[in-house]
Amino acid sequence: MKRRQKVRKGIILFTFFLFPIIFFYLSPALSIIASSEGIVSGSLIMFALMFISALFCGRAFCGWVCSAAGCQEAIFVARDKKVTRGNIIKWLIWLPWLATVVIVAIKAGGYRSIDFFYQTTHGISISDLESFIVYNVVLFALIVLPAFAIGKRSFCHHLCWMAPFMIIGRKLRNYFRWPALQLTTSPEQCKQCHQCKQCHQCTESCPMSLPVEELALQNRLENAECVLCGACVDVCRHKVISYQWAKKLK
C-alpha cells in the first residue's frame, strides 16, 4: 500500500473513532428539529460546507474525511463485494428530507439564530443513554449491515444524505468549468492490467466499485460516484491516472 493510501485510511479511521463526538454535526434529523425552531444547526452548516468543498474538490470529503468511510472500508477485510447499482436511492431519501427542512423552516418563520453546537453537551454528540442508543441503531442499521449485506460502501451508494450536496456541487463546477481537483488519464499508456493476474488492478482497488480501467480508456474518470481517494492512482504501475488541478476536461 502506498503511503498516500496509508495516510488516507488512517484519517478516515480516526474520524470514525470520533464519530460519537461529531455524530450530531452530520445528522439529518437534527437539521429538521433545529429548523422547526428557526435555528441553523451545526449539521446544516456542515452540509453547506460539503457543497462548497465540492466546487473545488468534488467528493474528496467522502474519500478522505467521512467517518462512515472509515467504518465501511474497515469492513472490506470481511466483505469485499462490489456494488454496481442502486445509486438513485439516496436521491429518494435526500429530496423528501431537504423538502421537509425547507417546509418546517418556513413554518417557523425562517431562521432567526445559529447554534453550531445545537443539542450537544459541550460540543459532544453522544453524552447520554438515549443518544448512545440512537447512534448505535444508525451505525449498524445504515452503515454496518448494508456493507455486509449489499457490498462495499453501500451506505455511500444507497443511503447517504450528504452525498447529493457534493454531487450537485461537482456538477455545478463541471458546468461552469471552474478549476478544481480531478483525476486525469493517459489512455495510450494503459496496458489493460485485468489480463495480468500479478498486477494490481485499478478497477479492483476502487472502494466505490467503479469500472476504472474502462473509464480510463475512454478518458471519462469524472464520475458522480468517484470520491477522489486516489486508490487507482496509487496502484497503477504505468502512471495512467493522476491527480490534477485544472478545468473540467471535455
Short mmCIF file of C-alpha atoms in Angstrom, two decimals:
data_model
loop_
_atom_site.label_atom_id
_atom_site.label_comp_id
_atom_site.label_asym_id
_atom_site.label_seq_id
_atom_site.Cartn_x
_atom_site.Cartn_y
_atom_site.Cartn_z
CA MET A 1 0.00 0.00 0.00
CA LYS A 2 1.37 3.39 -0.99
CA ARG A 3 1.99 5.99 1.69
CA ARG A 4 -0.82 8.22 0.42
CA GLN A 5 -3.36 5.43 0.93
CA LYS A 6 -1.98 4.67 4.38
CA VAL A 7 -2.48 8.32 5.29
CA ARG A 8 -5.98 8.40 3.79
CA LYS A 9 -7.08 5.23 5.57
CA GLY A 10 -5.58 6.49 8.79
CA ILE A 11 -7.56 9.72 8.54
CA ILE A 12 -10.92 8.05 7.88
CA LEU A 13 -10.34 5.52 10.66
CA PHE A 14 -9.52 8.38 13.02
CA THR A 15 -12.70 10.25 12.09
CA PHE A 16 -14.67 7.02 12.59
CA PHE A 17 -13.29 6.81 16.14
CA LEU A 18 -14.50 10.41 16.57
CA PHE A 19 -17.97 9.55 15.22
CA PRO A 20 -19.67 9.53 18.67
CA ILE A 21 -18.42 13.10 19.15
CA ILE A 22 -19.33 14.51 15.72
CA PHE A 23 -22.47 12.42 15.10
CA PHE A 24 -24.93 15.32 15.54
CA TYR A 25 -22.97 17.52 13.12
CA LEU A 26 -23.89 15.07 10.34
CA SER A 27 -27.45 14.39 11.46
CA PRO A 28 -30.35 14.93 9.03
CA ALA A 29 -32.91 14.55 11.82
CA LEU A 30 -31.31 17.28 13.91
CA SER A 31 -31.44 19.61 10.91
CA ILE A 32 -35.21 19.17 10.79
CA ILE A 33 -35.68 19.66 14.53
CA ALA A 34 -33.50 22.76 14.63
CA SER A 35 -35.14 24.21 11.51
CA SER A 36 -38.58 23.80 13.10
CA GLU A 37 -37.31 26.11 15.85
CA GLY A 38 -35.81 28.62 13.43
CA ILE A 39 -32.26 27.54 14.29
CA VAL A 40 -29.40 26.83 11.88
CA SER A 41 -27.76 23.77 13.42
CA GLY A 42 -24.20 22.55 13.06
CA SER A 43 -25.36 19.85 10.69
CA LEU A 44 -26.87 22.38 8.25
CA ILE A 45 -23.62 24.32 8.34
CA MET A 46 -21.64 21.14 7.67
CA PHE A 47 -23.86 20.23 4.71
CA ALA A 48 -23.36 23.72 3.28
CA LEU A 49 -19.59 23.36 3.68
CA MET A 50 -19.70 19.99 1.90
CA PHE A 51 -21.47 21.63 -1.04
CA ILE A 52 -18.90 24.42 -1.17
CA SER A 53 -15.98 21.98 -0.90
CA ALA A 54 -17.37 20.01 -3.85
CA LEU A 55 -16.93 23.07 -6.06
CA PHE A 56 -13.18 22.61 -5.67
CA CYS A 57 -12.59 19.02 -4.53
CA GLY A 58 -15.62 17.01 -5.66
CA ARG A 59 -16.46 14.20 -3.25
CA ALA A 60 -13.00 14.18 -1.69
CA PHE A 61 -14.72 14.54 1.70
CA CYS A 62 -16.20 11.07 1.15
CA GLY A 63 -12.82 9.57 0.31
CA TRP A 64 -10.60 11.36 2.79
CA VAL A 65 -12.62 12.59 5.80
CA CYS A 66 -16.02 10.92 6.26
CA SER A 67 -16.49 8.83 9.42
CA ALA A 68 -18.77 6.40 7.59
CA ALA A 69 -15.98 5.79 5.08
CA GLY A 70 -13.63 4.64 7.83
CA CYS A 71 -16.19 2.16 9.14
CA GLN A 72 -17.07 0.79 5.71
CA GLU A 73 -13.52 0.41 4.45
CA ALA A 74 -12.58 -1.44 7.64
CA ILE A 75 -15.30 -3.94 6.71
CA PHE A 76 -13.60 -4.58 3.33
CA VAL A 77 -11.43 -7.15 5.13
CA ALA A 78 -14.50 -9.28 5.80
CA ARG A 79 -16.79 -8.24 2.92
CA ASP A 80 -15.36 -7.03 -0.38
CA LYS A 81 -18.35 -7.38 -2.70
CA LYS A 82 -18.77 -4.76 -5.41
CA VAL A 83 -21.84 -2.52 -5.61
CA THR A 84 -22.86 -1.66 -9.16
CA ARG A 85 -26.41 -0.33 -8.94
CA GLY A 86 -28.92 1.47 -6.74
CA ASN A 87 -27.23 4.88 -6.71
CA ILE A 88 -30.56 6.65 -7.27
CA ILE A 89 -31.90 5.51 -3.88
CA LYS A 90 -30.04 8.21 -1.94
CA TRP A 91 -31.83 10.85 -4.02
CA LEU A 92 -35.18 9.40 -2.95
CA ILE A 93 -34.04 9.95 0.62
CA TRP A 94 -32.39 13.33 0.14
CA LEU A 95 -35.18 15.11 -1.75
CA PRO A 96 -38.02 14.50 0.79
CA TRP A 97 -35.64 15.23 3.68
CA LEU A 98 -34.48 18.55 2.19
CA ALA A 99 -38.07 19.47 1.35
CA THR A 100 -39.01 18.79 4.98
CA VAL A 101 -36.20 21.04 6.21
CA VAL A 102 -37.41 23.87 3.96
CA ILE A 103 -41.07 23.43 4.92
CA VAL A 104 -40.51 23.39 8.70
CA ALA A 105 -38.16 26.38 8.42
CA ILE A 106 -40.83 28.36 6.55
CA LYS A 107 -43.47 27.38 9.13
CA ALA A 108 -41.10 28.56 11.86
CA GLY A 109 -40.91 31.96 10.19
CA GLY A 110 -37.43 31.45 8.83
CA TYR A 111 -34.10 31.11 10.57
CA ARG A 112 -33.53 33.51 13.46
CA SER A 113 -30.35 32.19 15.05
CA ILE A 114 -27.32 29.94 14.55
CA ASP A 115 -26.33 27.27 17.05
CA PHE A 116 -23.47 25.13 15.77
CA PHE A 117 -23.50 23.06 18.97
CA TYR A 118 -27.27 22.52 18.93
CA GLN A 119 -28.32 19.71 21.34
CA THR A 120 -24.73 18.70 22.10
CA THR A 121 -23.11 18.62 25.53
CA HIS A 122 -20.04 20.84 25.45
CA GLY A 123 -19.81 20.06 21.73
CA ILE A 124 -20.03 16.27 22.23
CA SER A 125 -22.89 14.47 20.48
CA ILE A 126 -23.24 11.21 22.40
CA SER A 127 -23.41 12.04 26.09
CA ASP A 128 -26.38 10.05 27.43
CA LEU A 129 -28.00 6.64 27.08
CA GLU A 130 -30.72 7.79 24.66
CA SER A 131 -28.30 9.34 22.17
CA PHE A 132 -25.99 6.32 22.56
CA ILE A 133 -28.83 4.00 21.54
CA VAL A 134 -29.74 6.21 18.56
CA TYR A 135 -26.10 6.34 17.49
CA ASN A 136 -25.73 2.56 17.52
CA VAL A 137 -29.01 1.98 15.68
CA VAL A 138 -27.93 4.36 12.91
CA LEU A 139 -24.39 2.93 12.78
CA PHE A 140 -25.45 -0.70 12.49
CA ALA A 141 -28.69 -0.32 10.50
CA LEU A 142 -27.49 2.23 7.92
CA ILE A 143 -23.73 1.67 7.69
CA VAL A 144 -22.53 -1.70 9.02
CA LEU A 145 -25.35 -4.03 7.95
CA PRO A 146 -25.63 -2.68 4.35
CA ALA A 147 -21.84 -3.04 3.97
CA PHE A 148 -22.09 -6.72 4.88
CA ALA A 149 -25.41 -7.49 3.17
CA ILE A 150 -25.06 -5.49 -0.06
CA GLY A 151 -21.40 -4.67 -0.58
CA LYS A 152 -18.60 -2.13 -0.49
CA ARG A 153 -19.62 1.33 0.69
CA SER A 154 -23.31 0.54 0.29
CA PHE A 155 -24.16 3.47 2.56
CA CYS A 156 -22.35 5.84 0.18
CA HIS A 157 -24.14 4.43 -2.86
CA HIS A 158 -27.63 3.97 -1.47
CA LEU A 159 -28.36 5.80 1.78
CA CYS A 160 -26.06 8.78 2.27
CA TRP A 161 -27.97 12.06 2.67
CA MET A 162 -24.70 14.02 2.42
CA ALA A 163 -23.53 12.78 -0.99
CA PRO A 164 -26.16 14.66 -3.06
CA PHE A 165 -24.88 18.01 -1.74
CA MET A 166 -21.43 17.17 -3.10
CA ILE A 167 -22.69 15.64 -6.33
CA ILE A 168 -24.69 18.79 -7.10
CA GLY A 169 -21.71 20.96 -6.18
CA ARG A 170 -19.48 18.96 -8.51
CA LYS A 171 -21.97 19.15 -11.37
CA LEU A 172 -22.19 22.90 -10.91
CA ARG A 173 -18.40 23.12 -11.05
CA ASN A 174 -18.33 20.98 -14.19
CA TYR A 175 -20.98 23.13 -15.85
CA PHE A 176 -19.01 26.34 -15.28
CA ARG A 177 -15.67 24.56 -15.85
CA TRP A 178 -14.01 26.09 -12.79
CA PRO A 179 -10.51 24.77 -11.99
CA ALA A 180 -10.72 22.01 -9.39
CA LEU A 181 -9.16 18.77 -8.25
CA GLN A 182 -9.78 15.92 -10.69
CA LEU A 183 -8.38 12.66 -11.99
CA THR A 184 -6.88 12.73 -15.48
CA THR A 185 -5.80 9.84 -17.66
CA SER A 186 -3.34 8.96 -20.39
CA PRO A 187 -5.29 6.18 -22.17
CA GLU A 188 -2.43 5.42 -24.56
CA GLN A 189 -0.31 4.25 -21.61
CA CYS A 190 -2.91 1.78 -20.30
CA LYS A 191 -1.78 -1.88 -20.50
CA GLN A 192 -5.22 -3.25 -19.53
CA CYS A 193 -3.88 -4.96 -16.42
CA HIS A 194 -7.01 -7.04 -15.87
CA GLN A 195 -5.32 -9.51 -18.20
CA CYS A 196 -2.39 -9.88 -15.77
CA LYS A 197 -3.20 -11.65 -12.51
CA GLN A 198 0.02 -10.44 -10.90
CA CYS A 199 -0.78 -6.78 -11.46
CA HIS A 200 -2.73 -4.55 -9.11
CA GLN A 201 -5.83 -3.54 -10.99
CA CYS A 202 -7.20 -0.02 -10.79
CA THR A 203 -10.76 -1.35 -11.01
CA GLU A 204 -10.24 -3.82 -8.17
CA SER A 205 -8.73 -1.12 -5.95
CA CYS A 206 -11.67 1.29 -6.28
CA PRO A 207 -13.63 1.42 -2.99
CA MET A 208 -16.67 2.72 -4.90
CA SER A 209 -16.77 -0.26 -7.30
CA LEU A 210 -16.30 1.89 -10.41
CA PRO A 211 -15.06 0.29 -13.68
CA VAL A 212 -11.90 2.39 -13.52
CA GLU A 213 -9.99 0.73 -16.35
CA GLU A 214 -12.92 1.10 -18.73
CA LEU A 215 -13.42 4.73 -17.75
CA ALA A 216 -9.70 5.47 -18.03
CA LEU A 217 -9.52 4.04 -21.54
CA GLN A 218 -12.43 6.28 -22.52
CA ASN A 219 -10.93 9.25 -20.64
CA ARG A 220 -14.13 9.54 -18.58
CA LEU A 221 -12.97 9.34 -14.97
CA GLU A 222 -15.18 12.28 -13.97
CA ASN A 223 -17.95 10.31 -12.25
CA ALA A 224 -20.60 11.26 -9.70
CA GLU A 225 -19.63 8.29 -7.52
CA CYS A 226 -15.87 8.97 -7.58
CA VAL A 227 -14.61 10.06 -4.16
CA LEU A 228 -11.15 11.09 -5.40
CA CYS A 229 -9.48 8.70 -2.96
CA GLY A 230 -6.59 8.13 -5.38
CA ALA A 231 -6.52 4.35 -4.90
CA CYS A 232 -6.45 3.86 -8.68
CA VAL A 233 -3.66 6.42 -8.99
CA ASP A 234 -1.51 4.59 -6.46
CA VAL A 235 -1.89 1.04 -7.83
CA CYS A 236 -1.28 1.88 -11.49
CA ARG A 237 2.32 0.95 -12.39
CA HIS A 238 2.11 2.68 -15.73
CA LYS A 239 1.10 6.13 -14.43
CA VAL A 240 -2.07 6.15 -16.49
CA ILE A 241 -4.10 8.04 -13.87
CA SER A 242 -3.01 11.13 -11.97
CA TYR A 243 -4.34 13.96 -9.85
CA GLN A 244 -4.56 17.36 -11.48
CA TRP A 245 -5.89 20.78 -10.53
CA ALA A 246 -7.47 22.04 -13.73
CA LYS A 247 -10.67 22.89 -15.56
CA LYS A 248 -13.01 20.07 -16.48
CA LEU A 249 -11.76 18.09 -19.45
CA LYS A 250 -14.01 17.98 -22.50
#
